[in-house]
Amino acid sequence: MLNLIILILILIGLVIHRYLSSFWEQGTLPYGRGFLVFSNIFAVIYLVNYIWVFGFVIGIIIAALTFFQIVYISFLWPFLLPRLISIHKQQPSSELISELTDVNPIAYGLWSFLIVVLGILAIVNFFISDYASMTKRIVEFFGGTYTTPLFWVVGIAIVSNIVRIFVSSRFLKKDGLKKKPWDFRRF
């Protein structure tokens, strides 16, 4: 159960990280160096957690996919879509400019708290759960094979990316932008 809680918190952390990264890339994120420190700590924490929960090889693969934002662009992008839709519905005004340049302080505060909680849960998880226990449960659930869950994950990722490209191209047409619809930095 703790493994599942940790994985959910990592996914929440990835969404918050992507939200804050957009402000950091624009140079409007206060305490940018602190954000980078917490981002590096977050990367180490999810690497350690993935290895403990899924085993060494699968954990390294998932951590690499997470680090290069493949997990975000394949599965988590819809969580920031409502913000993008609300921005596009508004007329250009001082409120919109403020919303684009000012980070949400609750999300920013939650980010550092989430990293600390994940670090504590990672330490506790070493004493509570077994090594690679999530992989064992997933393989048992799918009848002892790795191929079925792998096909499911790849299939969902492909469908999700097709939907993301379609949604992104609709926003790009509306904006008159010339970016490619598969440019994942849009979300």
Tab-separated table of C-alpha atoms in Angstrom:
chain	number	residue	atom	x	y	z
A	1	MET	CA	0.000	0.000	0.000
A	2	LEU	CA	2.857	2.381	0.811
A	3	ASN	CA	4.359	1.675	-2.626
A	4	LEU	CA	1.161	2.863	-4.289
A	5	ILE	CA	1.042	6.014	-2.137
A	6	ILE	CA	4.640	6.797	-3.051
A	7	LEU	CA	3.957	6.303	-6.770
A	8	ILE	CA	0.894	8.575	-6.619
A	9	LEU	CA	2.900	11.252	-4.804
A	10	ILE	CA	5.647	10.986	-7.428
A	11	LEU	CA	3.069	11.507	-10.184
A	12	ILE	CA	1.638	14.523	-8.349
A	13	GLY	CA	5.187	15.816	-7.936
A	14	LEU	CA	5.828	15.438	-11.671
A	15	VAL	CA	2.748	17.505	-12.526
A	16	ILE	CA	3.712	20.234	-10.046
A	17	HIS	CA	7.296	20.127	-11.316
A	18	ARG	CA	6.154	20.675	-14.909
A	19	TYR	CA	3.936	23.568	-13.816
A	20	LEU	CA	6.797	25.219	-11.915
A	21	SER	CA	9.297	24.477	-14.689
A	22	SER	CA	7.339	26.641	-17.095
A	23	PHE	CA	7.860	29.611	-14.758
A	24	TRP	CA	11.511	28.706	-14.192
A	25	GLU	CA	12.093	28.571	-17.976
A	26	GLN	CA	10.599	32.076	-18.289
A	27	GLY	CA	12.780	33.350	-15.452
A	28	THR	CA	9.780	34.371	-13.334
A	29	LEU	CA	10.068	31.705	-10.642
A	30	PRO	CA	11.228	33.177	-7.342
A	31	TYR	CA	14.131	31.340	-5.697
A	32	GLY	CA	15.094	29.559	-8.908
A	33	ARG	CA	18.202	28.002	-7.384
A	34	GLY	CA	16.153	26.508	-4.574
A	35	PHE	CA	13.811	25.051	-7.167
A	36	LEU	CA	16.780	23.440	-8.928
A	37	VAL	CA	18.044	21.970	-5.656
A	38	PHE	CA	14.629	20.472	-4.895
A	39	SER	CA	14.342	19.224	-8.492
A	40	ASN	CA	17.627	17.364	-8.156
A	41	ILE	CA	16.586	15.916	-4.800
A	42	PHE	CA	13.264	14.890	-6.370
A	43	ALA	CA	15.099	13.098	-9.208
A	44	VAL	CA	17.225	11.161	-6.726
A	45	ILE	CA	14.175	10.298	-4.606
A	46	TYR	CA	12.130	8.972	-7.505
A	47	LEU	CA	15.147	7.034	-8.815
A	48	VAL	CA	15.620	5.344	-5.447
A	49	ASN	CA	11.889	4.694	-5.070
A	50	TYR	CA	11.532	3.253	-8.576
A	51	ILE	CA	14.471	0.918	-8.010
A	52	TRP	CA	13.102	-0.240	-4.666
A	53	VAL	CA	9.509	-0.641	-5.884
A	54	PHE	CA	10.168	-2.143	-9.358
A	55	GLY	CA	13.647	-3.661	-9.141
A	56	PHE	CA	16.937	-2.399	-10.550
A	57	VAL	CA	16.489	-2.727	-14.317
A	58	ILE	CA	12.823	-1.736	-14.513
A	59	GLY	CA	13.381	1.011	-11.938
A	60	ILE	CA	16.254	2.519	-13.940
A	61	ILE	CA	14.167	2.398	-17.136
A	62	ILE	CA	11.168	4.085	-15.496
A	63	ALA	CA	13.417	6.683	-13.855
A	64	ALA	CA	15.035	7.486	-17.219
A	65	LEU	CA	11.600	7.804	-18.845
A	66	THR	CA	10.547	10.078	-15.996
A	67	PHE	CA	13.716	12.171	-16.156
A	68	PHE	CA	13.333	12.776	-19.896
A	69	GLN	CA	9.635	13.654	-19.361
A	70	ILE	CA	8.336	10.714	-21.393
A	71	VAL	CA	6.057	9.764	-18.480
A	72	TYR	CA	4.722	13.319	-18.305
A	73	ILE	CA	4.078	13.777	-22.026
A	74	SER	CA	2.523	10.328	-22.334
A	75	PHE	CA	0.347	10.129	-19.247
A	76	LEU	CA	0.277	13.286	-17.102
A	77	TRP	CA	-0.213	16.158	-19.576
A	78	PRO	CA	-4.051	16.205	-19.197
A	79	PHE	CA	-3.678	17.417	-15.604
A	80	LEU	CA	-2.342	20.802	-16.767
A	81	LEU	CA	-4.774	21.024	-19.696
A	82	PRO	CA	-7.537	22.846	-17.732
A	83	ARG	CA	-5.119	25.677	-16.966
A	84	LEU	CA	-4.200	25.962	-20.631
A	85	ILE	CA	-7.852	25.984	-21.673
A	86	SER	CA	-8.718	28.695	-19.147
A	87	ILE	CA	-5.809	30.813	-20.374
A	88	HIS	CA	-6.945	30.470	-23.991
A	89	LYS	CA	-10.557	31.365	-23.172
A	90	GLN	CA	-9.605	34.637	-21.494
A	91	GLN	CA	-9.135	37.819	-23.434
A	92	PRO	CA	-5.675	39.389	-23.199
A	93	SER	CA	-5.756	41.475	-20.053
A	94	SER	CA	-3.657	42.367	-17.072
A	95	GLU	CA	-5.183	39.386	-15.191
A	96	LEU	CA	-4.047	36.977	-17.900
A	97	ILE	CA	-0.548	38.444	-17.967
A	98	SER	CA	-0.413	38.200	-14.180
A	99	GLU	CA	-1.579	34.568	-14.320
A	100	LEU	CA	1.111	33.743	-16.853
A	101	THR	CA	3.951	35.412	-14.956
A	102	ASP	CA	2.997	34.816	-11.307
A	103	VAL	CA	3.421	31.340	-9.902
A	104	ASN	CA	0.731	29.916	-7.656
A	105	PRO	CA	2.245	30.150	-4.141
A	106	ILE	CA	0.267	27.126	-2.933
A	107	ALA	CA	1.716	24.925	-5.687
A	108	TYR	CA	5.195	26.289	-5.026
A	109	GLY	CA	4.912	25.656	-1.286
A	110	LEU	CA	3.408	22.216	-1.844
A	111	TRP	CA	6.361	21.295	-4.059
A	112	SER	CA	8.992	21.515	-1.321
A	113	PHE	CA	6.701	19.868	1.238
A	114	LEU	CA	6.017	17.002	-1.182
A	115	ILE	CA	9.744	16.374	-1.687
A	116	VAL	CA	10.341	16.154	2.057
A	117	VAL	CA	7.376	13.784	2.506
A	118	LEU	CA	8.582	11.586	-0.364
A	119	GLY	CA	12.051	11.413	1.182
A	120	ILE	CA	10.621	10.326	4.529
A	121	LEU	CA	8.313	7.774	2.884
A	122	ALA	CA	11.233	6.381	0.881
A	123	ILE	CA	13.165	5.706	4.082
A	124	VAL	CA	10.116	4.165	5.772
A	125	ASN	CA	9.419	2.055	2.684
A	126	PHE	CA	12.794	0.319	3.015
A	127	PHE	CA	11.606	-1.178	6.310
A	128	ILE	CA	7.998	-1.928	5.339
A	129	SER	CA	7.975	-3.374	1.827
A	130	ASP	CA	10.070	-5.902	-0.014
A	131	TYR	CA	12.436	-5.122	-2.872
A	132	ALA	CA	10.663	-5.154	-6.274
A	133	SER	CA	7.340	-5.967	-4.628
A	134	MET	CA	5.283	-3.930	-7.112
A	135	THR	CA	6.809	-5.764	-10.078
A	136	LYS	CA	6.003	-9.100	-8.462
A	137	ARG	CA	2.374	-8.056	-7.906
A	138	ILE	CA	1.953	-6.745	-11.443
A	139	VAL	CA	3.431	-9.908	-12.947
A	140	GLU	CA	1.198	-12.091	-10.746
A	141	PHE	CA	-1.861	-10.052	-11.770
A	142	PHE	CA	-1.104	-10.563	-15.468
A	143	GLY	CA	-0.494	-14.281	-15.146
A	144	GLY	CA	3.271	-14.359	-14.803
A	145	THR	CA	4.202	-12.453	-17.951
A	146	TYR	CA	5.875	-9.101	-18.518
A	147	THR	CA	4.618	-8.672	-22.078
A	148	THR	CA	0.960	-7.962	-21.313
A	149	PRO	CA	1.567	-4.993	-18.978
A	150	LEU	CA	4.259	-3.727	-21.343
A	151	PHE	CA	1.823	-3.791	-24.286
A	152	TRP	CA	-0.795	-1.986	-22.189
A	153	VAL	CA	1.591	0.772	-21.144
A	154	VAL	CA	2.986	1.259	-24.669
A	155	GLY	CA	-0.514	1.201	-26.186
A	156	ILE	CA	-1.860	3.767	-23.737
A	157	ALA	CA	1.212	5.956	-24.289
A	158	ILE	CA	0.737	5.874	-28.070
A	159	VAL	CA	-2.970	6.726	-27.852
A	160	SER	CA	-2.289	9.466	-25.305
A	161	ASN	CA	0.388	11.039	-27.499
A	162	ILE	CA	-1.930	11.005	-30.527
A	163	VAL	CA	-4.602	12.755	-28.458
A	164	ARG	CA	-2.019	15.240	-27.133
A	165	ILE	CA	-0.866	16.074	-30.667
A	166	PHE	CA	-4.482	16.599	-31.766
A	167	VAL	CA	-5.294	18.840	-28.778
A	168	SER	CA	-2.040	20.748	-29.137
A	169	SER	CA	-2.643	21.361	-32.846
A	170	ARG	CA	-6.092	22.799	-32.058
A	171	PHE	CA	-4.575	25.307	-29.631
A	172	LEU	CA	-1.793	26.153	-32.064
A	173	LYS	CA	-4.262	26.847	-34.889
A	174	LYS	CA	-6.286	29.089	-32.601
A	175	ASP	CA	-3.167	31.004	-31.545
A	176	GLY	CA	-1.706	31.174	-35.018
A	177	LEU	CA	1.576	29.839	-33.673
A	178	LYS	CA	4.069	28.065	-35.884
A	179	LYS	CA	5.332	25.522	-33.342
A	180	LYS	CA	5.046	21.889	-34.188
A	181	PRO	CA	2.115	20.146	-32.443
A	182	TRP	CA	4.371	17.408	-31.139
A	183	ASP	CA	6.518	19.943	-29.252
A	184	PHE	CA	5.841	18.717	-25.700
A	185	ARG	CA	7.000	21.958	-24.081
A	186	ARG	CA	3.647	23.450	-25.060
A	187	PHE	CA	2.026	21.624	-22.153
